[in-house]
Structure formats: structure tokens, C-alpha cells
Short mmCIF file of C-alpha atoms in Angstrom, two decimals:
data_model
loop_
_atom_site.label_atom_id
_atom_site.label_comp_id
_atom_site.label_asym_id
_atom_site.label_seq_id
_atom_site.Cartn_x
_atom_site.Cartn_y
_atom_site.Cartn_z
CA MET A 23 0.00 0.00 0.00
CA ARG A 24 2.90 2.37 0.63
CA ILE A 25 3.92 2.11 -3.00
CA LEU A 26 0.60 3.65 -4.06
CA TYR A 27 1.39 6.86 -2.17
CA LEU A 28 4.79 7.03 -3.85
CA LEU A 29 3.30 6.42 -7.31
CA PHE A 30 0.65 9.07 -6.72
CA ALA A 31 3.32 11.61 -5.75
CA ILE A 32 5.41 10.78 -8.82
CA PHE A 33 2.45 11.08 -11.20
CA PHE A 34 1.40 14.34 -9.55
CA LEU A 35 4.85 15.85 -10.10
CA LEU A 36 5.16 14.55 -13.66
CA PHE A 37 1.87 15.97 -14.88
CA GLN A 38 2.18 19.44 -13.39
CA ALA A 39 2.60 22.27 -15.86
CA ALA A 40 5.83 24.22 -15.72
CA PRO A 41 5.41 27.78 -14.41
CA GLY A 42 5.13 30.31 -17.20
CA SER A 43 4.65 27.73 -19.91
CA ALA A 44 0.95 28.38 -20.48
CA ASP A 45 -0.16 31.05 -22.92
CA PRO A 46 -2.23 33.87 -21.45
CA LEU A 47 -5.94 33.42 -22.00
CA PHE A 48 -6.55 37.04 -22.90
CA ALA A 49 -4.30 39.22 -25.05
CA ASP A 50 -5.34 42.39 -23.22
CA THR A 51 -4.19 40.92 -19.89
CA ALA A 52 -0.77 40.08 -21.35
CA GLU A 53 -0.52 43.60 -22.77
CA CYS A 54 -1.37 45.10 -19.37
CA LYS A 55 1.31 43.00 -17.66
CA SER A 56 3.87 44.00 -20.30
CA ARG A 57 3.18 47.67 -19.52
CA ARG A 58 3.99 46.89 -15.85
CA GLY A 59 0.35 47.22 -14.85
CA PHE A 60 -2.06 45.14 -12.84
CA CYS A 61 -5.72 44.18 -13.17
CA LEU A 62 -8.49 45.25 -10.81
CA VAL A 63 -12.25 44.79 -10.75
CA GLY A 64 -12.97 48.07 -8.97
CA PRO A 65 -11.48 51.52 -9.41
CA CYS A 66 -7.71 51.98 -9.54
CA PRO A 67 -5.87 53.29 -6.46
CA PRO A 68 -5.43 57.09 -6.26
CA THR A 69 -1.89 57.23 -7.71
CA PHE A 70 -2.73 54.92 -10.64
CA SER A 71 -4.69 55.50 -13.82
CA ILE A 72 -6.77 53.25 -16.07
CA THR A 73 -4.79 52.43 -19.20
CA GLY A 74 -6.84 49.61 -20.69
CA SER A 75 -8.77 46.47 -19.91
CA CYS A 76 -8.04 42.95 -18.68
CA GLN A 77 -9.70 39.57 -18.88
CA GLY A 78 -11.75 40.42 -21.96
CA ASN A 79 -13.05 43.79 -20.73
CA LEU A 80 -14.13 42.40 -17.33
CA MET A 81 -11.38 44.19 -15.39
CA LYS A 82 -9.40 47.44 -15.61
CA CYS A 83 -5.67 47.73 -16.22
CA CYS A 84 -4.07 50.12 -13.74
CA THR A 85 -0.62 51.64 -14.27
CA LYS A 86 1.31 54.57 -12.82
#
């Protein structure tokens, strides 16, 4: 029975995706990140401005 736990751990590690290997789902989110911005649902903080959209126009891209 102990071998099953070991096999489960090995399969779990083998089938994990490598970090950063997946393509972004939305092009506007990738563009926001490339401009050193971040995505928010609500309004941007006071020192930031809205420079675009994220997640297919569901969120706002905030940059300085």
C-alpha cells in the first residue's frame, strides 16, 4: 500500500505544468502586464490611472 502513495506523488509531479509555460488566456491581460500594470475589478488606487482592460473587458488595467 505504501507504494501507491509514492506512485501518486510521482504522477502528480510529472503531470504538473511548468510555471510560465501556459499562454495567457486574454491578449489584453498580457498587454497590461507587459506595460507593468495590474488588473483590478474596482477603481484603480489614487496614484494609478486606467490604461486599458483585462480579462476580456471584465477588469481594468491600472498603471502609474
